[in-house]
mmCIF file of C-alpha atoms in Angstrom:
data_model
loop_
_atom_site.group_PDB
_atom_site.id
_atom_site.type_symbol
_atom_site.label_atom_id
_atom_site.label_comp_id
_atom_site.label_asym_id
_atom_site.label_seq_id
_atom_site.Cartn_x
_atom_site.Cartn_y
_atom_site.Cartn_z
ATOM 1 C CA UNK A 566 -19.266 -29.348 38.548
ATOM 2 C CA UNK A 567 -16.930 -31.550 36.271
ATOM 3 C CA UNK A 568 -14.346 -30.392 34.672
ATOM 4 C CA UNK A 569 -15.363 -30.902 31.526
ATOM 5 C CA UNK A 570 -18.349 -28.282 32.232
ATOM 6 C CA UNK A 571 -15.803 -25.777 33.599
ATOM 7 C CA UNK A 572 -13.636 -26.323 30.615
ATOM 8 C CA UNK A 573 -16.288 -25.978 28.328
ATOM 9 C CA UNK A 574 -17.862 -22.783 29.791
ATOM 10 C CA UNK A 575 -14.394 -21.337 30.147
ATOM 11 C CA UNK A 576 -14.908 -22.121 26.138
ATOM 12 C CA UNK A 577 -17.636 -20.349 26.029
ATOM 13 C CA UNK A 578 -16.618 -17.383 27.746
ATOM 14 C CA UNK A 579 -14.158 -16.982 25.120
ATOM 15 C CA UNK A 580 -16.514 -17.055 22.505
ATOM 16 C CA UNK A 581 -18.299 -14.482 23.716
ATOM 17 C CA UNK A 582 -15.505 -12.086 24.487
ATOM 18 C CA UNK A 583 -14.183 -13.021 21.132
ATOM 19 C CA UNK A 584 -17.445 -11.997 20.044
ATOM 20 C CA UNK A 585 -17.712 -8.726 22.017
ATOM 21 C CA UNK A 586 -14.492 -7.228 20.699
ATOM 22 C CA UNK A 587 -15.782 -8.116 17.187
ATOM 23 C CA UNK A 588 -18.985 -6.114 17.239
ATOM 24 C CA UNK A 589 -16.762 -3.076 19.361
ATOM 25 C CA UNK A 590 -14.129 -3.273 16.348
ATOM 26 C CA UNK A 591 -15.458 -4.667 13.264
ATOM 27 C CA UNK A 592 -12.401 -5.656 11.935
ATOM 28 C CA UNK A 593 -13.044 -8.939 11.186
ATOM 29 C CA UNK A 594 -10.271 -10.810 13.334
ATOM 30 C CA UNK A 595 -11.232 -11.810 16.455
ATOM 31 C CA UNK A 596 -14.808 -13.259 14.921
ATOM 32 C CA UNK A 597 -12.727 -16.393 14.021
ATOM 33 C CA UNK A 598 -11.579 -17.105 17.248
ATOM 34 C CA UNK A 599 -15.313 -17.291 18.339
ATOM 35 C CA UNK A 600 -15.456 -19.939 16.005
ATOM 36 C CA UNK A 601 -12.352 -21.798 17.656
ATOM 37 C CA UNK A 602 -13.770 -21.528 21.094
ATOM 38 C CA UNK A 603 -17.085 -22.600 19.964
ATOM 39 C CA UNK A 604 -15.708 -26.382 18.661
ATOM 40 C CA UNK A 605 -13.243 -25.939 21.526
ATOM 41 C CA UNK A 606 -16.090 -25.823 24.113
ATOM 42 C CA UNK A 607 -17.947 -29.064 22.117
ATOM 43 C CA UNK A 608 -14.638 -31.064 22.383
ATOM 44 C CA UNK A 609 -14.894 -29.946 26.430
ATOM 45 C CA UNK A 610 -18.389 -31.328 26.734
ATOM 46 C CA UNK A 611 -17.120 -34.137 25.238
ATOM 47 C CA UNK A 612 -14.426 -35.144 27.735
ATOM 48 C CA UNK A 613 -11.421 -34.094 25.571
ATOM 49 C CA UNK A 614 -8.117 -33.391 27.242
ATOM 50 C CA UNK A 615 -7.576 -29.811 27.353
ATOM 51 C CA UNK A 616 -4.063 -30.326 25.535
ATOM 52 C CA UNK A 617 -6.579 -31.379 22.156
ATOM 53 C CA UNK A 618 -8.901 -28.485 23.553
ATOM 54 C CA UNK A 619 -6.246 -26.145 22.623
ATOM 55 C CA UNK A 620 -4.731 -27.327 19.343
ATOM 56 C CA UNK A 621 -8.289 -27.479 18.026
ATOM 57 C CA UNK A 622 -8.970 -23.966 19.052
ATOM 58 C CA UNK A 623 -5.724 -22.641 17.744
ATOM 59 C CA UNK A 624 -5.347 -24.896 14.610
ATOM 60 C CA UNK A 625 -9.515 -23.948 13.690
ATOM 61 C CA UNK A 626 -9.297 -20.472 14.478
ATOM 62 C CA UNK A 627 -5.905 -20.217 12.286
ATOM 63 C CA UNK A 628 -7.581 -21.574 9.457
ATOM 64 C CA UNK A 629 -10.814 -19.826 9.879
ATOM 65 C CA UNK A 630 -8.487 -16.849 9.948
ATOM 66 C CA UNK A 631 -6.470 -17.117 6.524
ATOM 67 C CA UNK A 632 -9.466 -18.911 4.607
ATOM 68 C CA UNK A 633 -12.449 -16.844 5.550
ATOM 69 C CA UNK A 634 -11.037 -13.221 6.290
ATOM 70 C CA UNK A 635 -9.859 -12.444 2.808
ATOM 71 C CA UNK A 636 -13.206 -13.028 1.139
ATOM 72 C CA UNK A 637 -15.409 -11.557 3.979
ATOM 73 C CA UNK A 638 -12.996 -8.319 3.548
ATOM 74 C CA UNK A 639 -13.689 -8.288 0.107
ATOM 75 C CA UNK A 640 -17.499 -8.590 0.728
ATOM 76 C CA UNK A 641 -17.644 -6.342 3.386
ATOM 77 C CA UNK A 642 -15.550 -3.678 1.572
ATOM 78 C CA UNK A 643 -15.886 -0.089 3.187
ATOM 79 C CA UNK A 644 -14.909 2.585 0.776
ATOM 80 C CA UNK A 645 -13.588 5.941 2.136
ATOM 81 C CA UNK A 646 -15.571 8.757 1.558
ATOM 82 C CA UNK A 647 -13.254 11.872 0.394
ATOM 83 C CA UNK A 648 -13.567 15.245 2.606
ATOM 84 C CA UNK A 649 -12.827 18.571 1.677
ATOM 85 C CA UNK A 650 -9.608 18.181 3.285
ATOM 86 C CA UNK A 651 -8.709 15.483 0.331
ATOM 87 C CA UNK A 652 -8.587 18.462 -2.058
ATOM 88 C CA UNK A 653 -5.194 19.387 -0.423
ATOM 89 C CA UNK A 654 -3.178 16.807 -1.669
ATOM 90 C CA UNK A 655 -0.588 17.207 -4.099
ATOM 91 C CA UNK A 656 -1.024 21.108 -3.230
ATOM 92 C CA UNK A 657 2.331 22.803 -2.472
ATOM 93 C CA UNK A 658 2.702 25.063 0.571
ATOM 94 C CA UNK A 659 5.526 26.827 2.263
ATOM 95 C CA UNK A 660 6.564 25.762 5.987
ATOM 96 C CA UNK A 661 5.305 27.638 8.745
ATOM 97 C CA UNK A 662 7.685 25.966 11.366
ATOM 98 C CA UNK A 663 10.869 23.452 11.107
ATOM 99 C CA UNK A 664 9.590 19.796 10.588
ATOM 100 C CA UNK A 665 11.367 16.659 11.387
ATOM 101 C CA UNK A 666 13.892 14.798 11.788
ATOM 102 C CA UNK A 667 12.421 11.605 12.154
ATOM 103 C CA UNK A 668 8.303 12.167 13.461
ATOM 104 C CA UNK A 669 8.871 15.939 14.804
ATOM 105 C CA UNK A 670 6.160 17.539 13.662
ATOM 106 C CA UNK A 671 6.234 21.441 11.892
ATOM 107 C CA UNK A 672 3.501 23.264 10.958
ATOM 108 C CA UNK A 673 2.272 24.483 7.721
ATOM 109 C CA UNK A 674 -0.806 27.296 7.587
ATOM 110 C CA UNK A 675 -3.200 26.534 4.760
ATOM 111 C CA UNK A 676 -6.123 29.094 3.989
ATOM 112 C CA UNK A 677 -5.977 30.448 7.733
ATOM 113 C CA UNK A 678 -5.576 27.035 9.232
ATOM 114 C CA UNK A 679 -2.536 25.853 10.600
ATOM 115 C CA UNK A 680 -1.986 22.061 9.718
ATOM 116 C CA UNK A 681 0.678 19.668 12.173
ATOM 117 C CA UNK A 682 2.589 18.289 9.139
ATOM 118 C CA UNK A 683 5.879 15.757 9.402
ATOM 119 C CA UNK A 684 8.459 14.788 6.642
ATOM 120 C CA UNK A 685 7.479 11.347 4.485
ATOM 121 C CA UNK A 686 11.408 10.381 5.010
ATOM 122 C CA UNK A 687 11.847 11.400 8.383
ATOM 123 C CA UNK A 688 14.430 14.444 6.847
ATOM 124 C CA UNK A 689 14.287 17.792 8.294
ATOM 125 C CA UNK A 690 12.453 20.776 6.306
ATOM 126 C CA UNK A 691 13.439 24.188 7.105
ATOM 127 C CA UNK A 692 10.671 27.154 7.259
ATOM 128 C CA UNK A 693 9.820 28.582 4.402
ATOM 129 C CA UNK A 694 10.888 25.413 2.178
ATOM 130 C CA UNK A 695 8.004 24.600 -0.098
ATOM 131 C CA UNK A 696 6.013 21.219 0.580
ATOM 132 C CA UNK A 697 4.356 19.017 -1.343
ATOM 133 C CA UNK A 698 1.216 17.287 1.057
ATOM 134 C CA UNK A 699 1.385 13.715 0.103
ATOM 135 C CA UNK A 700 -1.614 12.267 2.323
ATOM 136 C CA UNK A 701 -3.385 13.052 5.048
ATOM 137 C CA UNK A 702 -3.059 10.653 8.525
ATOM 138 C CA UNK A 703 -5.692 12.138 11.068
ATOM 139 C CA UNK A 704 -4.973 15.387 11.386
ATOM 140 C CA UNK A 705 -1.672 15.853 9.798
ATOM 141 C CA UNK A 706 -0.220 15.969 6.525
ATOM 142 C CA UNK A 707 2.607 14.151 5.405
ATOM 143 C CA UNK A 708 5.403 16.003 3.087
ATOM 144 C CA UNK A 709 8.281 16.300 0.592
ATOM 145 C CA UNK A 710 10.019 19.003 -0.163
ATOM 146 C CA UNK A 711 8.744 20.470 -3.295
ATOM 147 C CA UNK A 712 10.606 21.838 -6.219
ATOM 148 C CA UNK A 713 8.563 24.783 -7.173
ATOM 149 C CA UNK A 714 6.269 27.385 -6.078
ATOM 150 C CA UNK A 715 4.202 29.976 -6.581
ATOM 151 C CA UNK A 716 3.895 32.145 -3.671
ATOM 152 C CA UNK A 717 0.567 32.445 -2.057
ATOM 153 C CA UNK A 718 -1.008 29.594 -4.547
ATOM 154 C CA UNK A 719 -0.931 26.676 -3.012
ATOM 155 C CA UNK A 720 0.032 25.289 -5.956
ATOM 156 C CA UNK A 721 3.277 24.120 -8.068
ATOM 157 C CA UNK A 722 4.780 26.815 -10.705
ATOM 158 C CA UNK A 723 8.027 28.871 -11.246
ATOM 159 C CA UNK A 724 9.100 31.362 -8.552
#
């Protein structure tokens, strides 16, 4: 085989990994690089040096990249679906077990379930302090320390 036939299915093995990882994540990135690889593999079959093979595929698959992501993002916009578990934010509990510093994670028991929860600054919060759940990443909550609480609410109030 010529080279130019190796370099161009090497091309087109790239597209189609390129395309692989697309459909596995959906995340709209790697889809553009298909697109690179594609005109790549043309200039191949066309006898191009492999030095020009490259700067097309990077400089096409860059601009691909910044022009064409934004609006397909906007097109394709997925819209979260709130769970039950949403309901919790902004709810203020008291500390099961020390959180923090930094990522440590505590524990704080909501309705018989005990939730992994860590600090939003990174600060240590005692036991007992009351929280205030922020958001929700996975399955833990992140936290401030609140300034009120009603005992056995969940919710903010005097002492």
């Amino acid at each position: 085989m010529s080279p130019e036939v190796i370099q161009g299915t090497v091309w087109v093995a790239i597209m189609a990994v390129a395309i692989i990882v697309e459909i596995m994540t959906v995340d709209m990135t790697s889809i553009w690089f298909a697109g690179g690889a594609l005109i790549a593999s043309i200039a191949a079959y066309c006898g191009l040096s492999i030095t020009v093979q490259i700067i097309i595929f990077m400089v096409l698959s860059a601009l691909l990249l910044l022009a064409l992501k934004p609006l397909m993002k906007k097109r394709l916009k997925v819209e979260v679906t709130p769970t039950n578990a949403d309901e919790l934010i902004g709810e203020v509990y008291p500390v099961l077990s020390d959180i923090g510093p930094g990522k440590a994670t505590g524990q704080i028991k909501i309705r018989d379930v005990e939730w992994r929860a860590v600090s939003e600054d990174g600060a240590a919060i005692g036991k007992d302090t009351p929280v205030k759940i922020l958001r929700i990443e996975g399955t833990k909550l992140v936290v401030e320390p609140a300034d009120t609480f009603r005992p056995g609410t969940g919710t903010a109030g005097p002492f």
